[in-house]
XYZ file of N, CA and C in Angstrom:
522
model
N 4.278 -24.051 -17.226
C 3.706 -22.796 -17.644
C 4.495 -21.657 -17.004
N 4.414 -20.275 -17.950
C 5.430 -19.816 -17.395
C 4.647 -18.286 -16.950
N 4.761 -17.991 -15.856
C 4.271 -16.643 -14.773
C 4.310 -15.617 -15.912
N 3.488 -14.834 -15.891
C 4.050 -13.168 -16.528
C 4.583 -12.571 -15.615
N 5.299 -11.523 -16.083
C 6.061 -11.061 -15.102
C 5.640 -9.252 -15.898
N 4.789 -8.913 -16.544
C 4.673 -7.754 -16.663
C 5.565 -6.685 -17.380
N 6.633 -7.429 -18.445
C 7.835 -7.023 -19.173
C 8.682 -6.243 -17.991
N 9.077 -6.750 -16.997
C 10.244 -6.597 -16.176
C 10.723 -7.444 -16.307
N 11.056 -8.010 -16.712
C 12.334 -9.042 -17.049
C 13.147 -9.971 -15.901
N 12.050 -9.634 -15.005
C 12.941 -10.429 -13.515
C 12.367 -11.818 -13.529
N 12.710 -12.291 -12.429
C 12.390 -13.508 -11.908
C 11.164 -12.896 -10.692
N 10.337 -13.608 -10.829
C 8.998 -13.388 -10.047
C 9.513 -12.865 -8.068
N 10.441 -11.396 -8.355
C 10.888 -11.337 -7.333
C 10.124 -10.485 -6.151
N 9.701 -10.356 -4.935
C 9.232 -9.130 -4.300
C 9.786 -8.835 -3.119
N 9.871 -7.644 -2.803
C 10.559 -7.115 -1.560
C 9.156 -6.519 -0.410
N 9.352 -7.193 0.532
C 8.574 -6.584 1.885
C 9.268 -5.754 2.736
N 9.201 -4.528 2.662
C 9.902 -3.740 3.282
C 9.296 -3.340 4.732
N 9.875 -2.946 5.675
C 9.479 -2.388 6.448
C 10.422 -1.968 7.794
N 10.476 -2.010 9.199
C 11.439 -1.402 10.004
C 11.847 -2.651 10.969
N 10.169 -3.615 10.849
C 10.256 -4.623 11.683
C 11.124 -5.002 13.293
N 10.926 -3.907 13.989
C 11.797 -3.229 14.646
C 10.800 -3.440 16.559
N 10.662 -4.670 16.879
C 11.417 -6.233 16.193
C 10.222 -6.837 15.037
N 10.269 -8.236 14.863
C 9.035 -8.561 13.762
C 8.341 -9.347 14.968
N 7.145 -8.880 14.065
C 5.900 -9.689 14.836
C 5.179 -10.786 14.860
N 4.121 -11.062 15.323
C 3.791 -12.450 14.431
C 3.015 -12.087 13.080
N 2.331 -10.781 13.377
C 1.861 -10.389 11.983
C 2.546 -10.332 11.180
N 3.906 -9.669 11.086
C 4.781 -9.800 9.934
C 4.859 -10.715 9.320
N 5.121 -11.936 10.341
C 5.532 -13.252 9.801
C 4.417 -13.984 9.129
N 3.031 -13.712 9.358
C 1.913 -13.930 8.499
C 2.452 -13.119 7.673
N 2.426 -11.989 7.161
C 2.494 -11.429 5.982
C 3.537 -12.071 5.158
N 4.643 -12.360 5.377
C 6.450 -13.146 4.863
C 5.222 -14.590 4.338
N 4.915 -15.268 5.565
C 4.715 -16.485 4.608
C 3.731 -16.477 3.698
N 2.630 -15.441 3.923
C 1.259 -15.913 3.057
C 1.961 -15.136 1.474
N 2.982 -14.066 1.915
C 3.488 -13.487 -0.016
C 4.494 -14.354 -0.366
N 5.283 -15.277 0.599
C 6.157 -16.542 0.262
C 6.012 -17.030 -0.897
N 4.619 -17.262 -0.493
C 3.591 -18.909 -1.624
C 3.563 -18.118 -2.863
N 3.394 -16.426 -2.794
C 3.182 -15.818 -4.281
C 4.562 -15.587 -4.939
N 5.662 -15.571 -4.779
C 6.849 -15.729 -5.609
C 8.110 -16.252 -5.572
N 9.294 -16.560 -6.334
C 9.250 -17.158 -6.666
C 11.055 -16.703 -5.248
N 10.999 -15.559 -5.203
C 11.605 -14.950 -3.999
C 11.166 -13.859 -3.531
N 11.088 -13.598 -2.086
C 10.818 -12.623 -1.230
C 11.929 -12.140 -0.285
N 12.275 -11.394 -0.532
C 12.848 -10.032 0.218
C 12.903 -9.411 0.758
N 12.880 -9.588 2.275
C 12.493 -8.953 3.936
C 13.612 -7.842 3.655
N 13.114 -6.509 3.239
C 14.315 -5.766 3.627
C 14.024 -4.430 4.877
N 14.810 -4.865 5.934
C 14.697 -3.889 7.075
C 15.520 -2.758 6.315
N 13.811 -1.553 6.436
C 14.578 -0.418 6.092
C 14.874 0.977 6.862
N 15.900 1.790 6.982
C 15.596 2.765 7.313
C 14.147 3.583 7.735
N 13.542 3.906 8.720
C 12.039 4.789 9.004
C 12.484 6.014 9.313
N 12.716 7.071 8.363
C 13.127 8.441 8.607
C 12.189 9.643 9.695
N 10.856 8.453 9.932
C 9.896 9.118 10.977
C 9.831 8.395 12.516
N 10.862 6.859 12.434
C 11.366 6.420 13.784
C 12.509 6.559 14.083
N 12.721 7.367 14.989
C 13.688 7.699 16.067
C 14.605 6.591 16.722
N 16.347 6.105 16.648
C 15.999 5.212 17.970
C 15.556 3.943 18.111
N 15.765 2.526 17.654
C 14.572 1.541 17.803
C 15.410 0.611 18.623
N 14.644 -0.219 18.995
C 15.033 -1.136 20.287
C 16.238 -1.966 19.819
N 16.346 -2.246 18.657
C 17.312 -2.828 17.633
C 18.139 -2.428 16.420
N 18.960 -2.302 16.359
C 19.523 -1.583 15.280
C 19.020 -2.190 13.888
N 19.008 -2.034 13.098
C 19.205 -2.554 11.497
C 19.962 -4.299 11.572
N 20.930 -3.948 11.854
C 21.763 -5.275 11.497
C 21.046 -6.159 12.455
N 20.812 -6.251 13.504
C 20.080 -6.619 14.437
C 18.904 -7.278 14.081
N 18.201 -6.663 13.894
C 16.460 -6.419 13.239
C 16.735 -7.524 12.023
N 17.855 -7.640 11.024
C 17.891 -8.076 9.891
C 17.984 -9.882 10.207
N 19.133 -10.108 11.422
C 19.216 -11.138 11.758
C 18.467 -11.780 12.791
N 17.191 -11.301 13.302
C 16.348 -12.279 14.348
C 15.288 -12.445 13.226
N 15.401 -11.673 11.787
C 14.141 -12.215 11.013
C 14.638 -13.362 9.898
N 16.459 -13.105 9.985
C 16.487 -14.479 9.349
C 16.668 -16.039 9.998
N 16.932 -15.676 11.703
C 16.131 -16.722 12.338
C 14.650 -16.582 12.391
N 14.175 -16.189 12.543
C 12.366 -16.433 12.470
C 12.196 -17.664 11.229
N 12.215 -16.940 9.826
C 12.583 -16.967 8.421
C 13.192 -18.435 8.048
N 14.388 -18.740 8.628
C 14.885 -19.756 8.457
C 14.158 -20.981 7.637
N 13.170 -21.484 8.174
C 12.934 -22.788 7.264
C 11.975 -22.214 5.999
N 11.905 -21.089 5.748
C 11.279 -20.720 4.151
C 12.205 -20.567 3.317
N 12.624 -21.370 2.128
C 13.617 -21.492 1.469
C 13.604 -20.454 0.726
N 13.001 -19.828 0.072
C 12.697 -18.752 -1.232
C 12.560 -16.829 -0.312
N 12.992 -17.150 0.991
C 13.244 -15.568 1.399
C 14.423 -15.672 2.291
N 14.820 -13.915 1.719
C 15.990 -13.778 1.876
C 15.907 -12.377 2.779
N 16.859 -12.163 3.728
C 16.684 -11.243 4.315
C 17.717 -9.608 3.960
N 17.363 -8.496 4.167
C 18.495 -7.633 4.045
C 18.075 -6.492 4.827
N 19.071 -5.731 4.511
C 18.970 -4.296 5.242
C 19.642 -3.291 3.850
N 18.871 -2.251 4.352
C 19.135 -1.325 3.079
C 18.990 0.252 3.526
N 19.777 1.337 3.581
C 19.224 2.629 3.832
C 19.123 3.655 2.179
N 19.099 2.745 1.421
C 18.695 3.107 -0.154
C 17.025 3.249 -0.394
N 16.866 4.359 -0.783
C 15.277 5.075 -1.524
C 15.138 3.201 -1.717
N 13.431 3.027 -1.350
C 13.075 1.920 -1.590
C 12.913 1.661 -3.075
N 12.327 2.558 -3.733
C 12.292 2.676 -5.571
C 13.597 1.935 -5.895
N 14.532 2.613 -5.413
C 15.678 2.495 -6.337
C 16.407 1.142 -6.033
N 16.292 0.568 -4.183
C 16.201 -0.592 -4.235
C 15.803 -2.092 -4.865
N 14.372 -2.172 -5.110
C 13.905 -2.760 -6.019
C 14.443 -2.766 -7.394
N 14.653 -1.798 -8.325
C 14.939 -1.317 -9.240
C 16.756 -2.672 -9.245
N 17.365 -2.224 -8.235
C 18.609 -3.277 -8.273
C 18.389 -4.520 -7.635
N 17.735 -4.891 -7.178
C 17.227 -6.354 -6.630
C 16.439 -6.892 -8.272
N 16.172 -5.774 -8.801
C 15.346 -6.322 -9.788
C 13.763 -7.584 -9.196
N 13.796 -6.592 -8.476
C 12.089 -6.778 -7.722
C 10.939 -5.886 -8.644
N 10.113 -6.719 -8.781
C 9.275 -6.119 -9.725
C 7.744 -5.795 -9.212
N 7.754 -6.392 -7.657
C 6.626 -6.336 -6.960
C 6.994 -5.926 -5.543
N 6.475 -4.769 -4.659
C 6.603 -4.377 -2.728
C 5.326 -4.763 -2.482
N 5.570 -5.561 -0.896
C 4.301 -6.597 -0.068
C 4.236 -5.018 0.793
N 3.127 -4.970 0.905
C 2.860 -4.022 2.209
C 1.771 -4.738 3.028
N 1.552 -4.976 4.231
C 0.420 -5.379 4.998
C 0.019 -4.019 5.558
N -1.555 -4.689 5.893
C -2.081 -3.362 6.088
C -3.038 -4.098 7.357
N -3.382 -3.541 8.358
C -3.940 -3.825 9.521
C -5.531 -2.950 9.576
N -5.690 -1.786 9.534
C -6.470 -1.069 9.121
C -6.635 0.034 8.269
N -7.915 0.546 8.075
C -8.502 1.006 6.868
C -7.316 1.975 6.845
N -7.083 2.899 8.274
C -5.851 4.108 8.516
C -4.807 4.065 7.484
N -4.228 2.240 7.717
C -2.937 2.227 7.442
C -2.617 2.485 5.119
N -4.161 2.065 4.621
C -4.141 2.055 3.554
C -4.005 3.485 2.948
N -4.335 4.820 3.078
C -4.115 6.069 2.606
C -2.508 6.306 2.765
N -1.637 6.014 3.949
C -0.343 5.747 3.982
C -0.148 5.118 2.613
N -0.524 3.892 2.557
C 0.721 2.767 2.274
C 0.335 3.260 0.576
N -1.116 3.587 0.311
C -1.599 4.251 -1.177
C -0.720 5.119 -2.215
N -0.407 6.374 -0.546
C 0.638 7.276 -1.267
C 1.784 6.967 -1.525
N 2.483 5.599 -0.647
C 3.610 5.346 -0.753
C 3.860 4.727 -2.345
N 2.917 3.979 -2.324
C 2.938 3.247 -3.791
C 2.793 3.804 -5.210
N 2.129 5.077 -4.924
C 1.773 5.628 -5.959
C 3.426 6.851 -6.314
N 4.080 7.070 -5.038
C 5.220 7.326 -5.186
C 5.993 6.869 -5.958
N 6.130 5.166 -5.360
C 7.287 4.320 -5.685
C 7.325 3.949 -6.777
N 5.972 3.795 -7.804
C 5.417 3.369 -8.776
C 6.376 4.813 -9.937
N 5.954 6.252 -9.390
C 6.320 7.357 -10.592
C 7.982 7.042 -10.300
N 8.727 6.937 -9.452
C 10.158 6.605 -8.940
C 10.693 5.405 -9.763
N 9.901 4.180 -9.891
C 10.051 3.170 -10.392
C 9.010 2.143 -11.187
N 8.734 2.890 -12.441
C 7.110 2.914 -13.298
C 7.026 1.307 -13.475
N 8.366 0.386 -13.108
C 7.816 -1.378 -13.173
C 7.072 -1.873 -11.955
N 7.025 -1.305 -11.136
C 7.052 -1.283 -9.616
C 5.693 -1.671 -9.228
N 5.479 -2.427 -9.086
C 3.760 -2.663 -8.437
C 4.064 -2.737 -6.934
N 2.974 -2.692 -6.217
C 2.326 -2.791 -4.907
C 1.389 -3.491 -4.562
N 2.120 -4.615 -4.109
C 0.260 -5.470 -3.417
C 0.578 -5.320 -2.041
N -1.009 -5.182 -1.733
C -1.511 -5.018 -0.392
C -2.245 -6.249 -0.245
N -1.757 -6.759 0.858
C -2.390 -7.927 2.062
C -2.728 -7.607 3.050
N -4.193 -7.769 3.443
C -4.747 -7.323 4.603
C -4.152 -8.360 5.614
N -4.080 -7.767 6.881
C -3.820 -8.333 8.006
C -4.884 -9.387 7.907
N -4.223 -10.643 8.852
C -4.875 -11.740 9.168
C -5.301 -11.066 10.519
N -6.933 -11.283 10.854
C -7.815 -10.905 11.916
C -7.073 -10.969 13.326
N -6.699 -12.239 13.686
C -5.912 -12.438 14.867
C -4.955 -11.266 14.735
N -4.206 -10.954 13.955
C -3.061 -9.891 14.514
C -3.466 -8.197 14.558
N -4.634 -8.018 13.774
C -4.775 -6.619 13.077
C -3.968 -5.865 14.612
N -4.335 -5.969 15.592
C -3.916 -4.918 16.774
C -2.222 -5.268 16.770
N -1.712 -6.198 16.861
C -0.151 -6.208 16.508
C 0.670 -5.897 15.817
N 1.651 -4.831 16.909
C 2.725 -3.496 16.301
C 3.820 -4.026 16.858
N 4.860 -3.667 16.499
C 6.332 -3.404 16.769
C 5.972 -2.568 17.806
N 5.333 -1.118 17.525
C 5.302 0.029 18.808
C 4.433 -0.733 20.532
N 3.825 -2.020 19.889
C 2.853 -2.225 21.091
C 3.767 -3.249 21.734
N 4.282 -4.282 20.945
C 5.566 -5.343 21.611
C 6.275 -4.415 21.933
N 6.713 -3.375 22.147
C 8.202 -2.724 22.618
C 6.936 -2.514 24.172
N 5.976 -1.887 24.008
C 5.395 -1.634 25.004
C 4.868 -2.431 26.041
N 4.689 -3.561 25.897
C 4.446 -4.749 26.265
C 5.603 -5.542 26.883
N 6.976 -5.200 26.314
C 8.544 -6.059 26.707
C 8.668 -4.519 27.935
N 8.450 -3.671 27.988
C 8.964 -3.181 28.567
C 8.361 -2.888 30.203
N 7.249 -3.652 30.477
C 6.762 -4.103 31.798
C 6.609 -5.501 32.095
N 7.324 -6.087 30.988
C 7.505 -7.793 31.357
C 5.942 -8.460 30.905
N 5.314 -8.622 30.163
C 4.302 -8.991 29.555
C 4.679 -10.429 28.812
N 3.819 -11.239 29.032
C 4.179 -11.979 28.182
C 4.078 -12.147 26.454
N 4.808 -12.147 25.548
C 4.886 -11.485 24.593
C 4.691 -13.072 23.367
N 4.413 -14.116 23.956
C 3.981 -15.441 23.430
C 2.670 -15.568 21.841
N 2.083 -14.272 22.143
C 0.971 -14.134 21.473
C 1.482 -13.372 20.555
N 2.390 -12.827 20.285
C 2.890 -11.092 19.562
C 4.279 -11.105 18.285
N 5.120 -12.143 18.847
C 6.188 -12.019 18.818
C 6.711 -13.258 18.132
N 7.372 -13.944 17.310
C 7.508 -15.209 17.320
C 8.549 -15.882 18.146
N 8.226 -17.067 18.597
C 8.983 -17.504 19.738
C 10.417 -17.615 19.690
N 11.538 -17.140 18.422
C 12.238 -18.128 18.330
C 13.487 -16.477 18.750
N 12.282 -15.502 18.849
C 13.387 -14.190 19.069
C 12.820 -13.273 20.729
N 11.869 -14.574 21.673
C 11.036 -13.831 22.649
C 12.425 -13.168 23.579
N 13.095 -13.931 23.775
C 14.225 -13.788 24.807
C 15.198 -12.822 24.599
N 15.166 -12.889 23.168
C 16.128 -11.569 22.777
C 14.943 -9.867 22.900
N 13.824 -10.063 22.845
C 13.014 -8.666 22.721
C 13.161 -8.753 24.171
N 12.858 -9.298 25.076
C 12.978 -8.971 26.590
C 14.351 -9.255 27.284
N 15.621 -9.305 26.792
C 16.862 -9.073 27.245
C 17.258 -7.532 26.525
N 16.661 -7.405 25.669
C 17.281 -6.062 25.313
C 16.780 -5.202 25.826
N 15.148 -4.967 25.879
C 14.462 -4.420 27.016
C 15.176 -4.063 28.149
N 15.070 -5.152 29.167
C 15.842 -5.313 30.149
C 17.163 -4.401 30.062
N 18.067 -4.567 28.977
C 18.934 -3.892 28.943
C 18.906 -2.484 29.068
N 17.870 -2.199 28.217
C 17.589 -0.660 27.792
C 16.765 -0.171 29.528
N 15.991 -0.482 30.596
C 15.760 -0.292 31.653
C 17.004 -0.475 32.417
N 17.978 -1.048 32.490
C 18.955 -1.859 33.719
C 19.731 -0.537 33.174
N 20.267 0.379 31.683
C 21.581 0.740 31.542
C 21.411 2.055 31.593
């Protein structure tokens, strides 16, 4: 049987955008639970024209999520400083994952969509609520947490702990 795809003409593709700056374990709930919904997913670390500065650059950020990532066959990782609309639009993504942690974060992520949507009228937006265990887990709270030596076991996925607290480290030692 064959998926609709909503006359976009793609392959059941979606992009999860965000700064992931580093990724969390929430993220990584969000990557696998929209995994299972298509047919590829699209981690693209993007530009945050309202973050300053992040503990990791882009290229950086792009490659500890395609180790995280690694054993999910159907996502792919990138980096992009291209209007997210217009991204999709050439990925020929026909669907953006946004997670949402609280009620706050949904009037954000609302306007964003309703943006991206007049920018790129194939363009849908699904929202996935945070899984309960993570709702309090940020990128802004792991940076805050690596940076008095915390253990970051609960936050972070294990396979990038050493790299968020060597760079830390770095960023205090230099």
């Amino acid at each position: 049987m064959r998926r609709a795809t909503r006359g976009c003409g793609c392959v059941k593709t979606a992009i999860y955008p965000g700064s992931f700056d580093p990724i969390t374990l929430g993220h990584l709930n969000i990557i696998k639970r929209a995994a299972v919904c298509f047919d590829k997913l699209i981690v693209c670390v993007l530009i945050n024209s309202d973050k300053h500065g992040g503990l990791f650059t882009p290229e950086e950020r792009a490659d500890l999520i395609r180790r995280v990532v690694a054993k999910l066959p159907n996502v792919e990782v990138d980096c992009s400083a291209t209007l997210l609309a217009e991204y999709a639009r050439q990925k020929k993504a026909c669907t953006l994952v946004k997670g949402l942690r609280a009620v706050s974060d949904y009037e954000n992520e609302l306007q964003m969509a309703l943006i991206n949507r007049k920018l790129n009228p194939r363009l849908e937006t699904m929202f996935l609520p945070s899984s309960a265990k993570y709702t309090y887990v940020s990128s802004s709270v792991v940076k805050e947490m690596a940076r008095y030596g915390a253990d970051l076991s609960d936050f972070v996925p294990r396979e990038i702990i050493d790299d968020v607290n060597a760079k830390m480290k770095s960023r205090r030692d230099g």
